[in-house]
Amino acid sequence: MSKKSCLNCGHTISGEFCSHCGQKSDTARITPHSLIKNDILGSIWHVEAKFFHTLKDVLFKPGQTAMDYISGKRIKYYNLFSLLLILFGFNVLALHFYLDLNPQEIPADSSNIMSFFSKYSKTILFALIPILAFNAFIIFKRMKLNFAEHIIIASVSLSAILTILLLDDVISIIGTYDPLSNIINILDKILVYGLLLFPAFTYFNAFKNSYSKSGLFWRLSVFYVILGIEIFTIIILIYKIF
């Protein structure tokens, strides 16, 4: 295979990419065809494909996705923390859109509570990451993962939770069309249960080969009891302080 110099950094390259800076070796003069095919359509497809692939994996095999990421298999995944921010932004937009369509859905005496959660929802949601990570670090000691690695698992779980929340918002918006309201109410309840159980699904999917079913069951039970106490305490503290 012939060797040539990288046009970006000058290092000798012999493969498809430069081993020093990562630029492709076939970089050539920009033409209208290459601009549309490679720079515009190629970049959009690359980002979208990776984004939706990551979204699919965090929903259907979150534990395995997190463990793959921790083990170093990262090139095929969208950045987890960028994914979290994007999903949170979509959730905020969908919720505001739903409330604009259904202002009567909020009782007058609940407006202060809704205002509080609207203002501090980001703080509460992202506080879940270190909480989930700390609890799992204590309860699943056998895995010998450090706290940062548990942060990755918690981030994957929260990404899926935000995706389910977004889907629930979209379904609720569709439910404003009266003929579909009964079906939408059933789907809404299913999604709520999915939200509550998803952390358990994540850790089961991640650690099912390392613990017996009974061992996972009691650990997850303890995990949920502690998590419930922590979330309740955080909400009360934020509400009292602010």
Coordinates of C-alpha atoms in Angstrom, one line a residue:
M1 CA 0.0 0.0 0.0
S2 CA 1.4 3.4 -1.0
K3 CA 2.1 5.9 1.7
K4 CA 1.5 9.6 1.5
S5 CA 1.5 12.7 3.8
C6 CA -1.6 13.8 5.7
L7 CA -2.8 17.2 4.3
N8 CA -3.8 18.3 7.8
C9 CA -0.7 17.5 10.0
G10 CA 1.9 16.3 7.5
H11 CA 2.4 12.8 9.1
T12 CA 2.9 9.8 6.9
I13 CA -0.3 7.7 6.4
S14 CA -1.0 4.4 4.7
G15 CA -4.6 3.6 5.7
E16 CA -8.0 5.3 5.4
F17 CA -7.3 7.7 8.3
C18 CA -4.3 9.5 9.7
S19 CA -3.1 7.8 12.9
H20 CA -1.9 11.2 14.2
C21 CA -4.9 13.5 13.8
G22 CA -7.7 11.2 12.5
Q23 CA -8.3 13.0 9.2
K24 CA -9.3 10.9 6.2
S25 CA -6.5 10.2 3.8
D26 CA -8.6 10.7 0.7
T27 CA -9.1 14.5 1.3
A28 CA -9.3 16.2 -2.1
R29 CA -10.3 19.5 -3.6
I30 CA -13.9 20.5 -2.6
T31 CA -16.3 20.4 -5.5
P32 CA -20.0 21.0 -5.6
H33 CA -20.6 17.2 -5.7
S34 CA -18.3 16.5 -2.8
L35 CA -19.6 19.4 -0.8
I36 CA -23.2 18.1 -1.0
K37 CA -22.4 14.4 -0.8
N38 CA -19.7 14.3 1.9
D39 CA -19.7 17.6 3.8
I40 CA -23.4 18.3 4.0
L41 CA -25.4 15.0 3.6
G42 CA -22.6 12.9 5.0
S43 CA -22.2 14.8 8.2
I44 CA -26.0 15.0 8.7
W45 CA -26.4 11.2 8.2
H46 CA -23.4 10.4 10.4
V47 CA -24.8 12.5 13.3
E48 CA -28.4 11.3 12.9
A49 CA -27.5 7.6 12.5
K50 CA -25.3 7.6 15.6
F51 CA -28.0 9.6 17.6
F52 CA -30.8 7.2 16.7
H53 CA -28.7 4.1 17.1
T54 CA -27.7 5.3 20.6
L55 CA -31.3 6.1 21.4
K56 CA -32.4 2.6 20.4
D57 CA -29.8 1.0 22.5
V58 CA -30.4 3.0 25.7
L59 CA -34.1 2.1 25.4
F60 CA -33.9 -1.6 24.7
K61 CA -30.5 -2.7 26.1
P62 CA -29.5 0.1 28.5
G63 CA -27.3 -2.0 30.8
Q64 CA -25.4 -3.6 27.9
T65 CA -25.0 -0.2 26.2
A66 CA -23.5 1.3 29.4
M67 CA -21.2 -1.7 30.0
D68 CA -20.0 -1.6 26.4
Y69 CA -19.3 2.1 26.7
I70 CA -17.4 1.6 30.0
S71 CA -15.3 -1.2 28.4
G72 CA -14.2 1.1 25.6
K73 CA -16.7 0.5 22.8
R74 CA -17.6 4.1 22.3
I75 CA -17.2 5.1 18.6
K76 CA -20.6 3.9 17.6
Y77 CA -22.4 5.8 20.4
Y78 CA -23.5 9.5 20.5
N79 CA -22.0 11.4 23.4
L80 CA -24.1 10.4 26.4
F81 CA -24.1 13.8 28.0
S82 CA -24.9 15.6 24.8
L83 CA -27.8 13.2 24.4
L84 CA -29.1 14.0 27.8
L85 CA -29.1 17.7 27.1
I86 CA -30.8 17.3 23.8
L87 CA -33.5 15.1 25.2
F88 CA -34.1 17.4 28.1
G89 CA -34.5 20.3 25.7
F90 CA -37.1 18.4 23.7
N91 CA -38.9 17.5 26.9
V92 CA -39.2 21.2 27.9
L93 CA -40.5 22.1 24.5
A94 CA -43.0 19.3 24.4
L95 CA -44.3 20.0 27.9
H96 CA -44.8 23.7 27.2
F97 CA -46.6 22.9 23.9
Y98 CA -48.9 20.5 25.8
L99 CA -49.6 23.1 28.5
D100 CA -50.4 25.7 25.9
L101 CA -52.9 23.4 24.3
N102 CA -54.4 22.4 27.7
P103 CA -54.2 25.3 30.2
Q104 CA -57.3 23.9 31.9
E105 CA -55.4 20.8 32.8
I106 CA -53.7 22.6 35.7
P107 CA -55.9 23.3 38.7
A108 CA -55.4 26.8 40.2
D109 CA -54.2 25.5 43.5
S110 CA -51.5 23.4 41.7
S111 CA -50.0 26.3 39.8
N112 CA -47.3 27.0 42.4
I113 CA -46.3 23.3 42.4
M114 CA -46.2 23.3 38.6
S115 CA -44.2 26.5 38.6
F116 CA -41.7 25.0 41.1
F117 CA -41.2 21.8 39.1
S118 CA -41.0 23.7 35.8
K119 CA -38.2 25.9 37.2
Y120 CA -36.2 23.2 39.0
S121 CA -37.0 20.1 37.0
K122 CA -33.5 20.2 35.4
T123 CA -31.9 20.3 38.8
I124 CA -34.0 17.5 40.1
L125 CA -33.5 15.3 37.0
F126 CA -29.8 15.7 36.8
A127 CA -29.4 15.2 40.5
L128 CA -30.7 11.7 39.8
I129 CA -27.4 10.9 38.0
P130 CA -25.0 11.0 41.1
I131 CA -27.8 9.6 43.3
L132 CA -28.3 6.6 41.1
A133 CA -24.5 6.2 40.7
F134 CA -23.9 6.4 44.4
N135 CA -26.6 3.9 45.3
A136 CA -25.4 1.4 42.7
F137 CA -21.8 1.9 43.7
I138 CA -22.8 0.8 47.3
I139 CA -25.2 -1.9 46.4
F140 CA -23.4 -3.6 43.4
K141 CA -20.0 -3.7 45.0
R142 CA -19.2 -7.0 43.4
M143 CA -19.0 -5.4 39.9
K144 CA -15.9 -3.4 41.1
L145 CA -16.9 -0.4 39.0
N146 CA -15.7 3.0 40.2
F147 CA -18.1 5.9 40.8
A148 CA -17.4 7.5 37.4
E149 CA -18.4 4.3 35.7
H150 CA -21.6 4.1 37.6
I151 CA -22.2 7.7 36.4
I152 CA -22.2 6.3 32.9
I153 CA -24.8 3.7 33.7
A154 CA -27.0 6.3 35.5
S155 CA -26.7 8.6 32.5
V156 CA -27.8 5.9 30.1
S157 CA -30.8 5.1 32.4
L158 CA -31.8 8.8 32.6
S159 CA -31.5 9.2 28.8
A160 CA -34.0 6.5 28.4
I161 CA -36.3 8.0 31.1
L162 CA -36.2 11.3 29.3
T163 CA -37.0 9.6 26.0
I164 CA -40.0 7.9 27.6
L165 CA -41.1 11.2 29.1
L166 CA -40.9 12.8 25.7
L167 CA -43.0 10.0 24.2
D168 CA -45.5 10.5 27.0
D169 CA -45.7 14.3 26.2
V170 CA -46.2 13.6 22.5
I171 CA -49.0 11.0 23.4
S172 CA -50.6 13.5 25.7
I173 CA -50.6 16.1 22.9
I174 CA -52.3 13.6 20.6
G175 CA -54.7 12.8 23.5
T176 CA -56.1 16.4 23.2
Y177 CA -58.1 14.9 20.3
D178 CA -61.1 13.6 22.2
P179 CA -61.9 10.4 20.2
L180 CA -58.4 9.1 21.2
S181 CA -58.5 10.1 24.8
N182 CA -59.3 6.7 26.3
I183 CA -56.5 4.9 24.4
I184 CA -54.1 7.7 25.3
N185 CA -54.9 7.4 29.0
I186 CA -54.1 3.7 28.9
L187 CA -50.8 4.4 27.0
D188 CA -50.0 7.1 29.5
K189 CA -50.3 4.7 32.5
I190 CA -48.1 2.2 30.7
L191 CA -45.4 4.8 30.1
V192 CA -45.6 6.0 33.8
Y193 CA -44.9 2.4 35.0
G194 CA -42.1 2.2 32.4
L195 CA -40.5 5.4 33.9
L196 CA -40.6 4.0 37.4
L197 CA -39.3 0.6 36.5
F198 CA -36.6 1.6 34.0
P199 CA -33.7 2.0 36.5
A200 CA -34.4 -1.6 37.6
F201 CA -34.4 -2.7 34.0
T202 CA -31.1 -0.9 33.4
Y203 CA -29.3 -2.6 36.3
F204 CA -30.8 -6.0 35.5
N205 CA -29.7 -5.7 31.9
A206 CA -26.2 -4.7 33.1
F207 CA -25.6 -7.1 35.9
K208 CA -27.8 -10.2 35.1
N209 CA -24.8 -12.4 34.4
S210 CA -23.1 -11.4 37.7
Y211 CA -25.9 -12.0 40.2
S212 CA -28.6 -14.6 40.7
K213 CA -32.2 -13.5 40.1
S214 CA -32.9 -13.5 43.9
G215 CA -29.7 -11.5 44.5
L216 CA -30.7 -8.9 41.9
F217 CA -34.2 -8.7 43.3
W218 CA -33.3 -7.9 46.9
R219 CA -30.6 -5.5 45.8
L220 CA -32.9 -3.6 43.5
S221 CA -35.6 -3.5 46.2
V222 CA -33.1 -1.9 48.6
F223 CA -32.0 0.4 45.7
Y224 CA -35.6 1.6 45.2
V225 CA -36.3 2.2 48.9
I226 CA -33.2 4.3 49.3
L227 CA -33.9 6.1 46.0
G228 CA -37.4 7.0 47.0
I229 CA -36.2 8.5 50.3
E230 CA -33.4 10.5 48.6
I231 CA -35.7 11.9 45.9
F232 CA -38.4 12.9 48.5
T233 CA -35.7 14.5 50.7
I234 CA -34.2 16.5 47.7
I235 CA -37.6 17.8 46.6
I236 CA -38.5 18.9 50.1
L237 CA -35.1 20.6 50.6
I238 CA -35.3 22.5 47.2
Y239 CA -38.9 23.5 47.8
K240 CA -38.1 24.8 51.3
I241 CA -35.0 26.7 50.2
F242 CA -36.4 28.2 47.1

